[in-house]
PDB file of C-alpha atoms in Angstrom:
ATOM      1  CA  LYS Y   1     -36.698   7.092 -20.470  1.00 60.00           C
ATOM      2  CA  LEU Y   2     -36.490   5.607 -23.963  1.00 64.00           C
ATOM      3  CA  PHE Y   3     -39.695   7.113 -25.356  1.00 58.00           C
ATOM      4  CA  ILE Y   4     -40.083  10.875 -25.203  1.00 64.00           C
ATOM      5  CA  ARG Y   5     -43.475  11.632 -26.740  1.00 61.00           C
ATOM      6  CA  ILE Y   6     -45.987  10.905 -29.477  1.00 64.00           C
ATOM      7  CA  VAL Y   7     -46.244  13.540 -32.192  1.00 65.00           C
ATOM      8  CA  GLU Y   8     -49.307  13.702 -34.470  1.00 60.00           C
ATOM      9  CA  ARG Y   9     -49.630  15.088 -38.027  1.00 55.00           C
ATOM     10  CA  MET Y  10     -46.249  15.739 -39.582  1.00 54.00           C
ATOM     11  CA  THR Y  11     -44.338  15.354 -42.847  1.00 50.00           C
ATOM     12  CA  ALA Y  12     -41.755  12.663 -43.582  1.00 47.00           C
ATOM     13  CA  GLN Y  13     -39.546  14.378 -46.152  1.00 50.00           C
ATOM     14  CA  GLY Y  14     -36.409  15.483 -44.325  1.00 47.00           C
ATOM     15  CA  ASN Y  15     -38.213  17.225 -41.486  1.00 58.00           C
ATOM     16  CA  GLU Y  16     -35.822  17.452 -38.551  1.00 56.00           C
ATOM     17  CA  ASP Y  17     -38.836  17.260 -36.212  1.00 81.00           C
ATOM     18  CA  LEU Y  18     -39.043  13.592 -37.254  1.00 89.00           C
ATOM     19  CA  ALA Y  19     -35.452  12.815 -36.274  1.00 92.00           C
ATOM     20  CA  TYR Y  20     -35.188   9.678 -34.114  1.00 93.00           C
ATOM     21  CA  THR Y  21     -38.810   8.640 -34.526  1.00 93.00           C
ATOM     22  CA  ILE Y  22     -40.834   5.536 -35.274  1.00 93.00           C
ATOM     23  CA  LEU Y  23     -43.453   6.579 -37.838  1.00 93.00           C
ATOM     24  CA  TRP Y  24     -46.999   5.291 -38.306  1.00 93.00           C
ATOM     25  CA  SER Y  25     -49.470   5.821 -41.125  1.00 93.00           C
ATOM     26  CA  PRO Y  26     -52.922   4.335 -41.666  1.00 93.00           C
ATOM     27  CA  LEU Y  27     -53.628   1.538 -44.173  1.00 91.00           C
ATOM     28  CA  PRO Y  28     -56.949   2.401 -45.784  1.00 88.00           C
ATOM     29  CA  PRO Y  29     -59.416   0.666 -45.575  1.00 90.00           C
ATOM     30  CA  ILE Y  30     -57.904  -1.750 -43.025  1.00 91.00           C
ATOM     31  CA  THR Y  31     -57.255   0.964 -40.435  1.00 92.00           C
ATOM     32  CA  TRP Y  32     -60.833   2.206 -40.816  1.00 90.00           C
ATOM     33  CA  LEU Y  33     -62.040  -1.208 -39.639  1.00 93.00           C
ATOM     34  CA  VAL Y  34     -59.253  -2.019 -37.159  1.00 92.00           C
ATOM     35  CA  PRO Y  35     -57.847   1.351 -35.997  1.00 88.00           C
ATOM     36  CA  PHE Y  36     -54.604   0.085 -34.441  1.00 84.00           C
ATOM     37  CA  ILE Y  37     -53.370  -1.604 -37.637  1.00 89.00           C
ATOM     38  CA  GLY Y  38     -51.082   0.551 -39.747  1.00 92.00           C
ATOM     39  CA  HIS Y  39     -47.811   0.933 -41.626  1.00 95.00           C
ATOM     40  CA  LEU Y  40     -44.518   1.607 -39.773  1.00 95.00           C
ATOM     41  CA  GLY Y  41     -41.322   3.337 -40.745  1.00 96.00           C
ATOM     42  CA  ILE Y  42     -38.318   4.761 -38.927  1.00 96.00           C
ATOM     43  CA  ALA Y  43     -36.691   8.151 -39.438  1.00 96.00           C
ATOM     44  CA  THR Y  44     -32.965   8.876 -39.578  1.00 96.00           C
ATOM     45  CA  SER Y  45     -31.207  11.491 -37.443  1.00 95.00           C
ATOM     46  CA  SER Y  46     -31.997  14.047 -40.169  1.00 93.00           C
ATOM     47  CA  GLY Y  47     -35.700  13.130 -40.124  1.00 92.00           C
ATOM     48  CA  VAL Y  48     -35.855  11.168 -43.390  1.00 94.00           C
ATOM     49  CA  ALA Y  49     -38.425   8.350 -43.291  1.00 95.00           C
ATOM     50  CA  CYS Y  50     -37.352   4.799 -44.198  1.00 97.00           C
ATOM     51  CA  ASP Y  51     -39.879   1.985 -44.629  1.00 97.00           C
ATOM     52  CA  PHE Y  52     -40.088  -1.570 -45.960  1.00 97.00           C
ATOM     53  CA  GLN Y  53     -42.591  -1.096 -48.777  1.00 96.00           C
ATOM     54  CA  GLY Y  54     -42.581  -4.491 -50.436  1.00 96.00           C
ATOM     55  CA  SER Y  55     -40.410  -7.416 -51.447  1.00 97.00           C
ATOM     56  CA  TYR Y  56     -36.813  -6.335 -52.014  1.00 96.00           C
ATOM     57  CA  TYR Y  57     -37.589  -2.635 -51.561  1.00 97.00           C
ATOM     58  CA  VAL Y  58     -36.956  -0.266 -48.668  1.00 97.00           C
ATOM     59  CA  SER Y  59     -37.577   3.411 -49.317  1.00 96.00           C
ATOM     60  CA  ASP Y  60     -34.994   5.677 -47.709  1.00 94.00           C
ATOM     61  CA  ARG Y  61     -36.000   8.907 -49.423  1.00 92.00           C
ATOM     62  CA  GLY Y  62     -38.644  10.165 -47.034  1.00 91.00           C
ATOM     63  CA  ARG Y  63     -41.752   9.026 -48.915  1.00 91.00           C
ATOM     64  CA  MET Y  64     -43.653   6.369 -47.007  1.00 94.00           C
ATOM     65  CA  ALA Y  65     -45.662   3.754 -48.909  1.00 94.00           C
ATOM     66  CA  PHE Y  66     -49.086   4.879 -47.656  1.00 93.00           C
ATOM     67  CA  GLY Y  67     -48.569   8.626 -47.476  1.00 90.00           C
ATOM     68  CA  GLU Y  68     -47.477  11.004 -44.790  1.00 88.00           C
ATOM     69  CA  PRO Y  69     -47.175   9.547 -41.298  1.00 90.00           C
ATOM     70  CA  THR Y  70     -49.931  10.612 -38.954  1.00 88.00           C
ATOM     71  CA  ARG Y  71     -48.111   9.646 -35.755  1.00 88.00           C
ATOM     72  CA  ALA Y  72     -44.518   9.514 -34.626  1.00 89.00           C
ATOM     73  CA  LEU Y  73     -43.042   8.102 -31.453  1.00 89.00           C
ATOM     74  CA  MET Y  74     -39.960  10.114 -30.576  1.00 89.00           C
ATOM     75  CA  ILE Y  75     -37.053   8.139 -29.118  1.00 90.00           C
ATOM     76  CA  ASN Y  76     -34.647   9.628 -26.570  1.00 89.00           C
ATOM     77  CA  ILE Y  77     -31.374   9.414 -28.498  1.00 92.00           C
ATOM     78  CA  ASP Y  78     -29.415   9.748 -25.252  1.00 90.00           C
ATOM     79  CA  GLN Y  79     -30.657   6.240 -24.346  1.00 89.00           C
ATOM     80  CA  ILE Y  80     -29.178   4.649 -27.496  1.00 92.00           C
ATOM     81  CA  PRO Y  81     -25.595   3.423 -26.998  1.00 92.00           C
ATOM     82  CA  GLY Y  82     -23.474   5.366 -29.509  1.00 95.00           C
ATOM     83  CA  GLY Y  83     -26.102   8.055 -30.046  1.00 95.00           C
ATOM     84  CA  ALA Y  84     -26.875   9.516 -33.479  1.00 96.00           C
ATOM     85  CA  GLN Y  85     -24.116   7.652 -35.285  1.00 97.00           C
ATOM     86  CA  THR Y  86     -25.364   4.270 -34.052  1.00 97.00           C
ATOM     87  CA  TRP Y  87     -28.970   5.237 -34.837  1.00 97.00           C
ATOM     88  CA  ASP Y  88     -28.164   6.029 -38.471  1.00 98.00           C
ATOM     89  CA  GLU Y  89     -25.875   3.006 -38.908  1.00 98.00           C
ATOM     90  CA  MET Y  90     -28.481   0.588 -37.566  1.00 97.00           C
ATOM     91  CA  VAL Y  91     -31.291   2.117 -39.651  1.00 98.00           C
ATOM     92  CA  ARG Y  92     -29.021   1.746 -42.709  1.00 98.00           C
ATOM     93  CA  GLU Y  93     -28.199  -1.871 -41.758  1.00 98.00           C
ATOM     94  CA  ALA Y  94     -31.902  -2.723 -41.353  1.00 97.00           C
ATOM     95  CA  ASN Y  95     -32.628  -1.037 -44.707  1.00 98.00           C
ATOM     96  CA  ASN Y  96     -29.888  -3.060 -46.411  1.00 98.00           C
ATOM     97  CA  LEU Y  97     -31.076  -6.322 -44.839  1.00 97.00           C
ATOM     98  CA  TYR Y  98     -34.736  -5.790 -45.707  1.00 97.00           C
ATOM     99  CA  SER Y  99     -33.919  -4.800 -49.283  1.00 97.00           C
ATOM    100  CA  THR Y 100     -32.956  -8.480 -49.729  1.00 97.00           C
ATOM    101  CA  ARG Y 101     -36.130  -9.929 -48.185  1.00 96.00           C
ATOM    102  CA  VAL Y 102     -39.534 -10.987 -49.427  1.00 96.00           C
ATOM    103  CA  HIS Y 103     -42.372  -8.995 -47.829  1.00 95.00           C
ATOM    104  CA  ASN Y 104     -44.855 -11.142 -45.910  1.00 92.00           C
ATOM    105  CA  ILE Y 105     -47.859  -9.279 -44.534  1.00 86.00           C
ATOM    106  CA  VAL Y 106     -48.052 -11.524 -41.459  1.00 86.00           C
ATOM    107  CA  ALA Y 107     -44.494 -12.379 -40.455  1.00 87.00           C
ATOM    108  CA  ASP Y 108     -41.857 -10.230 -42.206  1.00 92.00           C
ATOM    109  CA  ASN Y 109     -43.156  -6.752 -42.881  1.00 95.00           C
ATOM    110  CA  CYS Y 110     -42.702  -3.051 -42.105  1.00 95.00           C
ATOM    111  CA  HIS Y 111     -43.041  -3.748 -38.367  1.00 92.00           C
ATOM    112  CA  SER Y 112     -40.256  -6.349 -38.583  1.00 94.00           C
ATOM    113  CA  HIS Y 113     -38.019  -3.825 -40.380  1.00 96.00           C
ATOM    114  CA  VAL Y 114     -38.457  -1.232 -37.612  1.00 94.00           C
ATOM    115  CA  ALA Y 115     -37.985  -3.878 -34.882  1.00 92.00           C
ATOM    116  CA  CYS Y 116     -34.780  -5.026 -36.603  1.00 94.00           C
ATOM    117  CA  ALA Y 117     -33.324  -1.498 -36.547  1.00 95.00           C
ATOM    118  CA  LEU Y 118     -34.271  -0.939 -32.889  1.00 92.00           C
ATOM    119  CA  ASN Y 119     -32.888  -4.309 -31.793  1.00 91.00           C
ATOM    120  CA  LYS Y 120     -29.613  -3.608 -33.614  1.00 94.00           C
ATOM    121  CA  MET Y 121     -29.352  -0.330 -31.687  1.00 93.00           C
ATOM    122  CA  GLN Y 122     -29.537  -2.270 -28.426  1.00 87.00           C
ATOM    123  CA  ALA Y 123     -32.123   0.110 -27.059  1.00 77.00           C
ATOM    124  CA  PRO Y 124     -32.596  -0.382 -23.300  1.00 73.00           C
ATOM    125  CA  MET Y 125     -35.770  -2.476 -23.240  1.00 66.00           C
ATOM    126  CA  PRO Y 126     -36.644  -5.342 -20.882  1.00 52.00           C
ATOM    127  CA  ILE Y 127     -37.542  -7.478 -23.940  1.00 52.00           C
ATOM    128  CA  PRO Y 128     -36.562  -7.144 -27.625  1.00 58.00           C
ATOM    129  CA  PHE Y 129     -38.833  -5.173 -29.921  1.00 62.00           C
ATOM    130  CA  SER Y 130     -41.200  -7.310 -31.984  1.00 58.00           C
ATOM    131  CA  ILE Y 131     -43.962  -6.799 -34.505  1.00 51.00           C
ATOM    132  CA  CYS Y 132     -46.530  -7.256 -31.735  1.00 48.00           C
ATOM    133  CA  GLY Y 133     -45.094  -4.625 -29.423  1.00 49.00           C
ATOM    134  CA  GLN Y 134     -45.241  -1.638 -31.760  1.00 48.00           C
ATOM    135  CA  SER Y 135     -48.879  -0.581 -31.736  1.00 45.00           C
ATOM    136  CA  TRP Y 136     -49.344   2.612 -29.785  1.00 43.00           C
TER     137      TRP Y 136
END
């Protein structure tokens, strides 16, 4: 199984409980009106949050753009070819790529950044990750 569990209410600053997770935080007031819309990030093997916060900027210091994540989807690292080393390398590659891109709220955003990292990891999914398939 690729997904292990959903964790709710945690911190994103180097918390090992966030290792190997996809992170979600609300976007006030948008999330208040449409509850499934939010901001995504991805945590390294040491639990540090990384997220595409705007044009040419990816935070990799554990502070997400819209505050602490309120949900995390834990990934089974045993299902990622190459394990922890591949996870961290692909998160770093996605961070480097997205630090050169213009943020577009509709087509190239925080969801795209997370999907890029997961696709680079070659996670065992029947279809590639996309911005549409990450609402949980």
